Coordinates of C-alpha atoms in Angstrom, one line a residue:
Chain A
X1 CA 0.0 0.0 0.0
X2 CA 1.9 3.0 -0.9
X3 CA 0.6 7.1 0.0
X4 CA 1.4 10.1 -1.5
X5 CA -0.3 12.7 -0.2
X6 CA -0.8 16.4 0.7
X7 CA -3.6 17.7 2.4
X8 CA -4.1 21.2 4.2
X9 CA -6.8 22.3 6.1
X10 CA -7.4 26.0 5.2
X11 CA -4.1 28.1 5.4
X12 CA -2.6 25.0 7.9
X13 CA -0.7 22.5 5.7
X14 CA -0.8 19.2 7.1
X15 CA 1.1 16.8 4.7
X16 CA 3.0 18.3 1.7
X17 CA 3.8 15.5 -0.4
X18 CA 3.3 13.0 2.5
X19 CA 5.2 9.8 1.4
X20 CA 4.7 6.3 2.9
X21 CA 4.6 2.0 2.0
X22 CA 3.2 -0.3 4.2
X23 CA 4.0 -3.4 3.8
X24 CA 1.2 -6.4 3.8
X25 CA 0.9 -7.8 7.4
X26 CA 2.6 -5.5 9.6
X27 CA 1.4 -3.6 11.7
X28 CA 2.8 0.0 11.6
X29 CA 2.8 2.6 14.0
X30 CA 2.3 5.9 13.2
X31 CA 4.7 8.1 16.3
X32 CA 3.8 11.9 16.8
X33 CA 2.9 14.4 18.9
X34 CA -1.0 15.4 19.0
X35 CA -2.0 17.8 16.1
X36 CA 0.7 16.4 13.8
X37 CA -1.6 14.7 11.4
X38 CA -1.7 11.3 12.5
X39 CA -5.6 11.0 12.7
X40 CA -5.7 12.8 9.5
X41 CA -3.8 10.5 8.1
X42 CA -5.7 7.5 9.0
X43 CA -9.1 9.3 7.7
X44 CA -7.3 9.6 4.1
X45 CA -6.6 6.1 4.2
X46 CA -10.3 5.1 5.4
X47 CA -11.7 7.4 2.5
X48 CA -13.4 9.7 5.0
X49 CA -11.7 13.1 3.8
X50 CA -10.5 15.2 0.6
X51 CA -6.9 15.0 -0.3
X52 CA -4.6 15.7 -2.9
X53 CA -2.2 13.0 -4.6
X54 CA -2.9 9.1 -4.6
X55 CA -3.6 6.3 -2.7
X56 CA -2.8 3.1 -3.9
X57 CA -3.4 -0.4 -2.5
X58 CA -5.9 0.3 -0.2
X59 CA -8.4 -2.2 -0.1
X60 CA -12.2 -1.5 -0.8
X61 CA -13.3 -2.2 2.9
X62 CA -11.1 -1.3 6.1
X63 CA -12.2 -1.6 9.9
X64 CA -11.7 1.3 12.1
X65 CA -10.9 1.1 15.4
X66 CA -11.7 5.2 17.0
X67 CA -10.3 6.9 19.8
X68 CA -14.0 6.7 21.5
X69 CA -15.5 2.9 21.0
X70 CA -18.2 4.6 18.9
X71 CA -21.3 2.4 20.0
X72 CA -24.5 3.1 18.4
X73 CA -26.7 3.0 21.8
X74 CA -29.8 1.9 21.5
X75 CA -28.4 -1.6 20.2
X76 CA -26.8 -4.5 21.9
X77 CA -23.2 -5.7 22.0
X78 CA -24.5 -8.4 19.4
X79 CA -26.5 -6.1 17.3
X80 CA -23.6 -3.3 17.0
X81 CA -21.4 -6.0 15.5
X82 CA -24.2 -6.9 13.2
X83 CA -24.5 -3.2 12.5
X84 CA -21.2 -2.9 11.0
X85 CA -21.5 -5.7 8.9
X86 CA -20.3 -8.7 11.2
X87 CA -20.9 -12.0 10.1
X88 CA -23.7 -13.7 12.5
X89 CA -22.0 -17.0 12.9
X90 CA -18.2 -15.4 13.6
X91 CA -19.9 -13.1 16.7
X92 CA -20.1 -16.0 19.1
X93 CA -15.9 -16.9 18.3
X94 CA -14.8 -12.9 18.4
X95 CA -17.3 -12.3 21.9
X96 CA -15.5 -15.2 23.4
X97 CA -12.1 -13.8 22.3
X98 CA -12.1 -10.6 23.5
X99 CA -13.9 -12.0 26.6
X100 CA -17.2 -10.1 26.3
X101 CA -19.5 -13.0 25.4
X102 CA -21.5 -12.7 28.4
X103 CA -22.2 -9.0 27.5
X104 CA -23.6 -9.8 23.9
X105 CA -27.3 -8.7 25.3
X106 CA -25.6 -5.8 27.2
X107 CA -26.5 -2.2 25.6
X108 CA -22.7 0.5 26.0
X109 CA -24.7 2.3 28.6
X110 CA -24.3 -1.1 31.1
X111 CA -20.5 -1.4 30.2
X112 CA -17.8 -0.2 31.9
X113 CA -14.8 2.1 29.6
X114 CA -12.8 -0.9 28.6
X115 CA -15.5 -3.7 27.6
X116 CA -17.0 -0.7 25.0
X117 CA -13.5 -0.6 23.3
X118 CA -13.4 -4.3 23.6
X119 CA -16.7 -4.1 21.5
X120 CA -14.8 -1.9 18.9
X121 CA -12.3 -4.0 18.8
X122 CA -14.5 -7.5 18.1
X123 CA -16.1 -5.3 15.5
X124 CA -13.1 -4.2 13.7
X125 CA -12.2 -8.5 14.0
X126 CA -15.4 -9.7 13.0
X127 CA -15.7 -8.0 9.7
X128 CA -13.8 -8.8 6.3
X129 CA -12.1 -6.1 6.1
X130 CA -8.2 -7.0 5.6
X131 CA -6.7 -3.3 6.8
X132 CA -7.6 -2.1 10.4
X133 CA -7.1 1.5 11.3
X134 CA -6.5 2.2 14.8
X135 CA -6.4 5.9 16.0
X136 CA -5.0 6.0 20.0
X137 CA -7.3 3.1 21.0
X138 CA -6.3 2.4 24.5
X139 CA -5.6 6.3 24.9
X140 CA -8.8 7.1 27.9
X141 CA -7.5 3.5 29.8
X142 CA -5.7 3.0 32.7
X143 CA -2.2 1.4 32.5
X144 CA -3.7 -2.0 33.4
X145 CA -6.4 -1.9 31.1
X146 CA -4.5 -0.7 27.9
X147 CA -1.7 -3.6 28.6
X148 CA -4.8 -5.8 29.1
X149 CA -5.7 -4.9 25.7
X150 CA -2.9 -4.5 23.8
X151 CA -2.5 -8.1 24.4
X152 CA -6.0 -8.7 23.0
X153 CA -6.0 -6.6 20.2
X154 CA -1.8 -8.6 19.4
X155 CA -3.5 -11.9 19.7
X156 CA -6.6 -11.5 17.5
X157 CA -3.8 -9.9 15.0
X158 CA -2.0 -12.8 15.0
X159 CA -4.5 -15.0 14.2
X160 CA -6.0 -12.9 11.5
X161 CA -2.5 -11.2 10.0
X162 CA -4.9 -8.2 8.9
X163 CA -2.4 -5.5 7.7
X164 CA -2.9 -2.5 10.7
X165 CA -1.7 1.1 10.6
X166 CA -1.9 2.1 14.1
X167 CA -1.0 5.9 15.2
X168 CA -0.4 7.0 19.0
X169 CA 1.5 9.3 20.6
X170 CA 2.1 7.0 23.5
X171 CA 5.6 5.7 22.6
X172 CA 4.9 2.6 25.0
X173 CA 1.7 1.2 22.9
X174 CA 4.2 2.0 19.6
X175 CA 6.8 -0.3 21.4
X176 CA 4.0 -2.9 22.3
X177 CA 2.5 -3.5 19.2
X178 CA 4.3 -2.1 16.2
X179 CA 6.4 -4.2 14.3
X180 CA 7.8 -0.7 12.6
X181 CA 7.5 3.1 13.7
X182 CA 7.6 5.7 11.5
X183 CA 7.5 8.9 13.5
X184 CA 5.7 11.7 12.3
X185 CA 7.1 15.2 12.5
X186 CA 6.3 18.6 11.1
X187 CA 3.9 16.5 8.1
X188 CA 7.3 14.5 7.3
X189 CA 8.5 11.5 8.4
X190 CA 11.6 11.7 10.8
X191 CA 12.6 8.3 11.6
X192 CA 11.5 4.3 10.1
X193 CA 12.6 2.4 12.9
X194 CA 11.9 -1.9 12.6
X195 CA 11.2 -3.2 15.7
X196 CA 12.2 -7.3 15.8
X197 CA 10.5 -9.4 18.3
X198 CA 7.4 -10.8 19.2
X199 CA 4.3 -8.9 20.3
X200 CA 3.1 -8.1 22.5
X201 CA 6.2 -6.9 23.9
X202 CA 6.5 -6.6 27.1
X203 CA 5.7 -3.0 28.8
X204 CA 8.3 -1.4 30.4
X205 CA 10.9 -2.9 28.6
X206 CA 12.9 -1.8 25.2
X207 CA 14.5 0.9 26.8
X208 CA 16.8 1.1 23.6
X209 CA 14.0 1.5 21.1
X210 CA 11.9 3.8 23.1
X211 CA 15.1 6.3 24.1
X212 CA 15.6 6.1 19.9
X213 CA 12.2 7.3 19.5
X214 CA 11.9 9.7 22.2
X215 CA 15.4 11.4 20.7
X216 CA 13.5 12.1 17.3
X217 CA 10.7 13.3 18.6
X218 CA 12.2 15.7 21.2
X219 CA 15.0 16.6 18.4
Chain B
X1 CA -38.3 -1.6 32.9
X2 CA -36.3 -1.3 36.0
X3 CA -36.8 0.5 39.7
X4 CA -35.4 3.3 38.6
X5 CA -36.8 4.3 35.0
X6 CA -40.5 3.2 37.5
X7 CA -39.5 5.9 40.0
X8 CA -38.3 8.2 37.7
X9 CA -41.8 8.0 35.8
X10 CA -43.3 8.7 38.8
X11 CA -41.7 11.8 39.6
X12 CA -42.0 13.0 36.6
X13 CA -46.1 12.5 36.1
X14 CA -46.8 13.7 39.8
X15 CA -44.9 16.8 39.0
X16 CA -46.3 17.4 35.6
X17 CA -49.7 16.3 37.1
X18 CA -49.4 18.1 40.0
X19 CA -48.3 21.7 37.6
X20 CA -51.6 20.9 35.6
X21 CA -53.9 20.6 38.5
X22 CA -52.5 23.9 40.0
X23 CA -52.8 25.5 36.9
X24 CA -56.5 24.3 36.6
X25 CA -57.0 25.3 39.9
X26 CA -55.7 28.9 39.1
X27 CA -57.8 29.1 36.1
X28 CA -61.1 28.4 37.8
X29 CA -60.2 30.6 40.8
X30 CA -59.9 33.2 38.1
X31 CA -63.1 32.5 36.4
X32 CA -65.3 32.3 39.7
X33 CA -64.3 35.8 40.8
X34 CA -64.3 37.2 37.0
X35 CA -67.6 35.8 36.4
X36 CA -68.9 37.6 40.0
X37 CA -66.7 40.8 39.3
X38 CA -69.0 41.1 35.7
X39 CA -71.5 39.6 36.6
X40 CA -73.3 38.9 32.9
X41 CA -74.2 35.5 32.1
X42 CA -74.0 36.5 28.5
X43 CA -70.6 37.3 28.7
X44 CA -68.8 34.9 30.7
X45 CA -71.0 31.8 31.9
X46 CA -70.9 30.7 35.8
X47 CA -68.0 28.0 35.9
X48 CA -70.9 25.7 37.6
X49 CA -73.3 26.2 35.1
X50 CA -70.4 25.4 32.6
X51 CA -69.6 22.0 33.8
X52 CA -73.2 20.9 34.3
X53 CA -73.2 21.6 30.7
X54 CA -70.1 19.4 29.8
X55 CA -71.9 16.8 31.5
X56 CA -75.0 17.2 29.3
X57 CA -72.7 17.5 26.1
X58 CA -70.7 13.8 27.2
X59 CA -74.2 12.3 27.4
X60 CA -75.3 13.7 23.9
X61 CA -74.9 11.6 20.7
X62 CA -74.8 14.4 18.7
X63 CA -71.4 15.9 20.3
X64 CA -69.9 12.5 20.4
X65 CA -70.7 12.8 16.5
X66 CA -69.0 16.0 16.4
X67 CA -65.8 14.9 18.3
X68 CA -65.6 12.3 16.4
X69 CA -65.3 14.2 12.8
X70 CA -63.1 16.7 14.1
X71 CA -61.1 14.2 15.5
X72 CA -60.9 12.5 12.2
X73 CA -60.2 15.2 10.7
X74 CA -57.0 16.2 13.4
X75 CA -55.9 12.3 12.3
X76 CA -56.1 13.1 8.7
X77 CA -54.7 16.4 9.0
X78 CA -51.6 15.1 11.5
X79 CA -51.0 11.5 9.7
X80 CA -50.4 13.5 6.2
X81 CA -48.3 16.3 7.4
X82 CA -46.5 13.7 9.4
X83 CA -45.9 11.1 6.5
X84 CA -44.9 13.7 4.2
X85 CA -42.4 15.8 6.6
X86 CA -40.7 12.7 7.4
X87 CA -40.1 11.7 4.2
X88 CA -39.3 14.9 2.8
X89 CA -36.9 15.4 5.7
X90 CA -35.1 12.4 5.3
X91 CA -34.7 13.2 1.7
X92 CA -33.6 16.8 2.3
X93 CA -31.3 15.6 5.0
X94 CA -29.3 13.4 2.4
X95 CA -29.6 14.7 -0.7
X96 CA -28.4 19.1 0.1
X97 CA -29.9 19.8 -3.0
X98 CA -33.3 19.0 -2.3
X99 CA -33.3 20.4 1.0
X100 CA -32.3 24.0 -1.1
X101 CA -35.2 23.4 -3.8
X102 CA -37.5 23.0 -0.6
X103 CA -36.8 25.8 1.5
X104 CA -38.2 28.4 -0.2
X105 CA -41.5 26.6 -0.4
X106 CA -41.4 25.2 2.8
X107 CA -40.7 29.4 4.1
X108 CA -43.8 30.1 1.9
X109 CA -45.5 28.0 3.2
X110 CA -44.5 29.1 7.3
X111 CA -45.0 32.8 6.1
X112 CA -49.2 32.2 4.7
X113 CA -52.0 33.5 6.2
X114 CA -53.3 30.0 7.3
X115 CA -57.2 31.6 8.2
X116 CA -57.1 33.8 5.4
X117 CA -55.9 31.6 3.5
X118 CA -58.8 28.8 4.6
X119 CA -61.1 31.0 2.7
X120 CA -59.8 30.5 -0.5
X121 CA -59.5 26.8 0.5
X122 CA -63.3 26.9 1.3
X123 CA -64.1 27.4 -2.0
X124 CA -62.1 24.7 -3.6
X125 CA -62.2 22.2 -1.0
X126 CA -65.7 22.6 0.5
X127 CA -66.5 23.2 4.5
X128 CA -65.4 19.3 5.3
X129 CA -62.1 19.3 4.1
X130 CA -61.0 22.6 3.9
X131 CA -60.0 22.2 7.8
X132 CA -57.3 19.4 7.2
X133 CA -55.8 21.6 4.1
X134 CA -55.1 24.7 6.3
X135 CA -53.6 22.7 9.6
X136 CA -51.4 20.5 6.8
X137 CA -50.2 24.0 5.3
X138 CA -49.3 24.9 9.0
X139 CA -48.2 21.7 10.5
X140 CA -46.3 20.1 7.6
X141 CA -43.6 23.4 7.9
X142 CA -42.8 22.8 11.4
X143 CA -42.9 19.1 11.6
X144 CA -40.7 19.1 8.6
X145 CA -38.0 21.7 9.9
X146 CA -38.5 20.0 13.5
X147 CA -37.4 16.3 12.0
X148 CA -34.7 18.4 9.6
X149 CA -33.2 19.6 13.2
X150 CA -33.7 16.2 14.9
X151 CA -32.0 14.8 12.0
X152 CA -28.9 16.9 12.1
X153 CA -28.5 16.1 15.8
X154 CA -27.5 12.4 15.0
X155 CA -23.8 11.5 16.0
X156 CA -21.3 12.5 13.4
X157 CA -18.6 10.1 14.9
X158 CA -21.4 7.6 14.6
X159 CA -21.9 8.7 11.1
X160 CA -18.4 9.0 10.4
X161 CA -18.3 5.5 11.6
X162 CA -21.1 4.0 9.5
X163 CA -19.6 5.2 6.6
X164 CA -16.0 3.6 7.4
X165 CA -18.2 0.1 7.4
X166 CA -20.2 0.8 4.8
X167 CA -23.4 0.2 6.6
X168 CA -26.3 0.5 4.1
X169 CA -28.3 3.0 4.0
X170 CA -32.0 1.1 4.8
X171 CA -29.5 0.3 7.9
X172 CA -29.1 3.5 8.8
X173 CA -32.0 4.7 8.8
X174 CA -33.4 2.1 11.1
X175 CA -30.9 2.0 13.5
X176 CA -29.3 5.2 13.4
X177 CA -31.4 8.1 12.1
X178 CA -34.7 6.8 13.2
X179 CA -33.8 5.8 17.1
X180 CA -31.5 9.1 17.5
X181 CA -33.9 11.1 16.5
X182 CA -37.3 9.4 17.5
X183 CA -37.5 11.5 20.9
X184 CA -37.6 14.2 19.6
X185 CA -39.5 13.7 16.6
X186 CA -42.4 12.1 18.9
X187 CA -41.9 15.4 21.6
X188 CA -42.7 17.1 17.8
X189 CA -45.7 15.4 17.2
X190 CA -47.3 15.2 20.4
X191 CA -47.5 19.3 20.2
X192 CA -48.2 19.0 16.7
X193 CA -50.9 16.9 17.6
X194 CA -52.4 19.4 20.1
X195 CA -51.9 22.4 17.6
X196 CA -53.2 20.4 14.7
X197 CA -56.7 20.0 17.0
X198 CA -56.6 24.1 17.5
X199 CA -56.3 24.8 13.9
X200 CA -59.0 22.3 12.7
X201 CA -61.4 24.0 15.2
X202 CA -60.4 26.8 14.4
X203 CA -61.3 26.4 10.9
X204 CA -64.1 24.5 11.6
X205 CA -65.7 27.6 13.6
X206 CA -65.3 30.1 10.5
X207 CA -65.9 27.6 7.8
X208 CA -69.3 26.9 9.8
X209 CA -68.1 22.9 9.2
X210 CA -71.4 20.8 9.7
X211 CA -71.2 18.1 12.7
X212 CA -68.2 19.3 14.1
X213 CA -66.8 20.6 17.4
X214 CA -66.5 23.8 15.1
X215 CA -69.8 23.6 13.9
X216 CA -71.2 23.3 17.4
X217 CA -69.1 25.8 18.8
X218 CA -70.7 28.6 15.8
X219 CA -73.8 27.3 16.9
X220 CA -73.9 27.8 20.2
X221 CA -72.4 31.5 19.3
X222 CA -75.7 32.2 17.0
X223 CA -77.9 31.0 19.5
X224 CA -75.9 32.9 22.4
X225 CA -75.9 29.5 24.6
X226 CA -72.8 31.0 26.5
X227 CA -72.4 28.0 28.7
X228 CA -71.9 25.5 25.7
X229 CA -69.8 27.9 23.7
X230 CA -67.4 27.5 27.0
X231 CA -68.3 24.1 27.5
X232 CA -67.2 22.9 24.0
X233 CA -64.0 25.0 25.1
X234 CA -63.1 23.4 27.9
X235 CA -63.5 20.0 26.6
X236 CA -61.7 21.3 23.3
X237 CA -58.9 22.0 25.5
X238 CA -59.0 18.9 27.7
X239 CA -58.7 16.9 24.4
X240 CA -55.5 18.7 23.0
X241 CA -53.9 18.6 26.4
X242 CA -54.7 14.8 26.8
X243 CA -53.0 14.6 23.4
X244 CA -50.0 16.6 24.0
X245 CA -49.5 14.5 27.2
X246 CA -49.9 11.1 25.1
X247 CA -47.4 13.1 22.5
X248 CA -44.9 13.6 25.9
X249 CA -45.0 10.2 27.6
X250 CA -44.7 7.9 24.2
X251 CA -41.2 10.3 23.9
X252 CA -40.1 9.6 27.4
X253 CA -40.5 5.7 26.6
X254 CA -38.7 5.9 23.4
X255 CA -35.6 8.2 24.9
X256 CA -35.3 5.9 27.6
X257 CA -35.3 2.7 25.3
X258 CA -33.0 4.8 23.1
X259 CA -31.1 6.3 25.5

């Protein structure tokens, strides 16, 4: 999937010639500070805004995984799934994998922070689609909760292999989950860093990789 | 439905029960003294006398006949404008250039003369129906801009996110558009229904509609029966409060269900 791109919002320039591949089956993290563009750049990829330049590779139907679990909610668990195009008989498997089964009657008013982006999650899993978008998902949780995910969210990716384009600001989810970093400075990108090893990587360690990214970002 | 949404319900009828009844209260308080302070019969009835005839009208076949034709008519009148608000809503809300060709008409429409216009109508439409044209020249502006606003108060990140998952449109609809904005649609309707009762008697009293609550109320005018003039007010009344009250409750249900 490769982008080049420029996009400006009024006088404010975004992306001038914004270039970036990602490669089938990773999952890349997108590393800036907030404001830089990263949820911009996700909505270019999931079609949702205007831009200049091209696009190529992106396939017809991508999942999108929001800051906010975006729950329609006056339906169920179940039914929101349904909603965004889940396959009945694969809601039962991705409710019992991202341990919510029991709330599949449940409406998002009766669940707590982390079961609703648990529900966002299963319904970026459940559908088709083979690229996931993820802007700052486990941004509003607590340390416990966002490890607790991050581990879900690196276990239903391994199963599935879906190609993922994650952006953050939080250089411990990049470190995590990512299995490359581009960091995102000023519209450009300042540093491709690989990141070897299995995810989910343990948090709190990677000191070496974290100090690297921390160095671009502050330099 | 759980404790809560039962107690809830309950504090919320006893107070809007409770604000009625004072209000009632207040308004009869008023009339006894007014009526003693003018002390004309012809001009304003004693309150007594008025109910007694309320009682006499519930009892009469005739004014159950009237009721019911004016209360046909209100359905008419409110089940059009409704339909075709909706629809034309919903279309104006997704397609911008239909909501542009509307406006003017819909403004023209809002800006009319609706009694003076009724006479014109009369002609046309005859004493029957020219009631439901004039309240659906009034109702179907407001219900229309009233579900246009609902409408525009649906979710955008929900939007945003049914359009990242390519949810269909019939989908949409039923379980977005529809349940965000069915409270207040229905809070819309309910006063819509009241008003839509007003305008039909309204009409019916200067198009002199035979067998109406209109009709009757014209009648009793010629004939100077003051107490049944007020009488067929008072029930008038009681009937679009009743309705507004329906209008109010079936919202509550549906925002908490929504909600």
């Amino acid at each position: 999937m490769k982008i080049c791109v420029s996009k400006s919002y009024g006088e404010k320039c975004v992306f001038e010639n914004f270039a970036l591949e990602v490669e089938e089956g990773e999952i890349l993290c997108v590393l800036g500070e907030s404001g830089g563009g990263k949820t911009t750049l996700l909505n270019i990829l999931a079609g949702l805004i205007p831009y200049e330049g091209e696009v190529c590779g992106v396939p017809k139907d991508v999942a999108y995984i929001f800051q906010e679990p975006r729950l329609l909610p006056n339906l169920t668990v179940e039914q929101n799934l349904l909603y965004a195009g889940g396959r009945y008989e694969f809601i039962e498997e991705i409710l019992q994998k991202t341990e919510i089964l029991d709330k599949r009657d449940r409406r998002p008013k009766e669940l707590s922070g982390g079961e609703k982006q648990r529900v966002a999650i299963a319904r970026a899993f459940v559908s088709d689609a083979p690229l996931l978008l993820l802007d700052e998902p486990f941004s509003s949780l607590d340390t416990a909760r966002k490890i607790r995910l991050a581990t879900l969210f690196a276990a239903l990716w391994k199963e599935k292999k879906k190609t993922a384009v994650f952006v953050t600001h939080d250089i411990e989810e990049a470190w995590m989950l990512a299995n490359r970093v581009v960091v995102l400075k000023g519209g450009r990108i300042a540093a491709d860093i690989r990141v070897q090893g299995d995810i989910p990587r343990k948090f709190g360690e990677g000191l070496e990789v974290k100090e690297k990214l921390l160095n671009v970002l502050l330099g | 439905m759980s404790k809560i949404d039962g107690k809830q319900l309950k504090k919320i009828l006893f107070k809007n029960v409770a604000a009625v009844l004072i209000a009632a209260a207040v308004l009869v308080v008023v009339w006894i003294v007014a009526h003693a302070a003018v002390g004309n019969d012809l001009l304003l009835p004693d309150f007594f006398d008025c109910m007694r005839q309320v009682g006499v009208l519930l009892k009469d076949g005739g004014f159950w006949l009237a009721f019911w034709h004016t209360l046909s008519r209100v359905l008419i009148a409110f089940v059009f404008s409704f339909a075709l608000a909706l629809i034309f809503a919903l279309i104006a809300y997704m397609v911008p250039w239909f909501c542009r060709i509307l406006s003017p008409a819909v403004s023209m429409l809002r800006s009319l003369p609706t009694l003076a216009v009724l006479l014109i109508v009369l002609v046309w439409a005859g004493a029957a129906k020219a009631p439901i044209v004039v309240a659906f020249m009034t109702l179907f502006p407001s219900l229309y801009a009233g579900i246009l606003a609902a409408l525009s108060q649906v979710d955008g990140e929900l939007l945003e996110m049914s359009r990242v998952y390519k949810v269909s449109m019939k989908k949409r609809v039923l379980q977005l558009y529809i349940p965000s904005a069915a409270p207040y649609v229905l809070r819309e309707a309910g006063a819509a229904l009241a008003f839509a009762l007003k305008l039909i008697v309204s009409a019916e009293v200067l198009a002199n509609t035979w067998k109406s609550l209109g009709g009757l109320m014209q009648e009793a005018k010629l004939f100077y029966e003051m107490p049944t003039l007020f009488a067929l007010v008072v029930l008038t009344f009681v009937v679009g409060l009743a309705l507004e009250i329906l209008g109010a409750i079936t919202a509550f249900f549906v925002e908490r269900r929504v909600k």
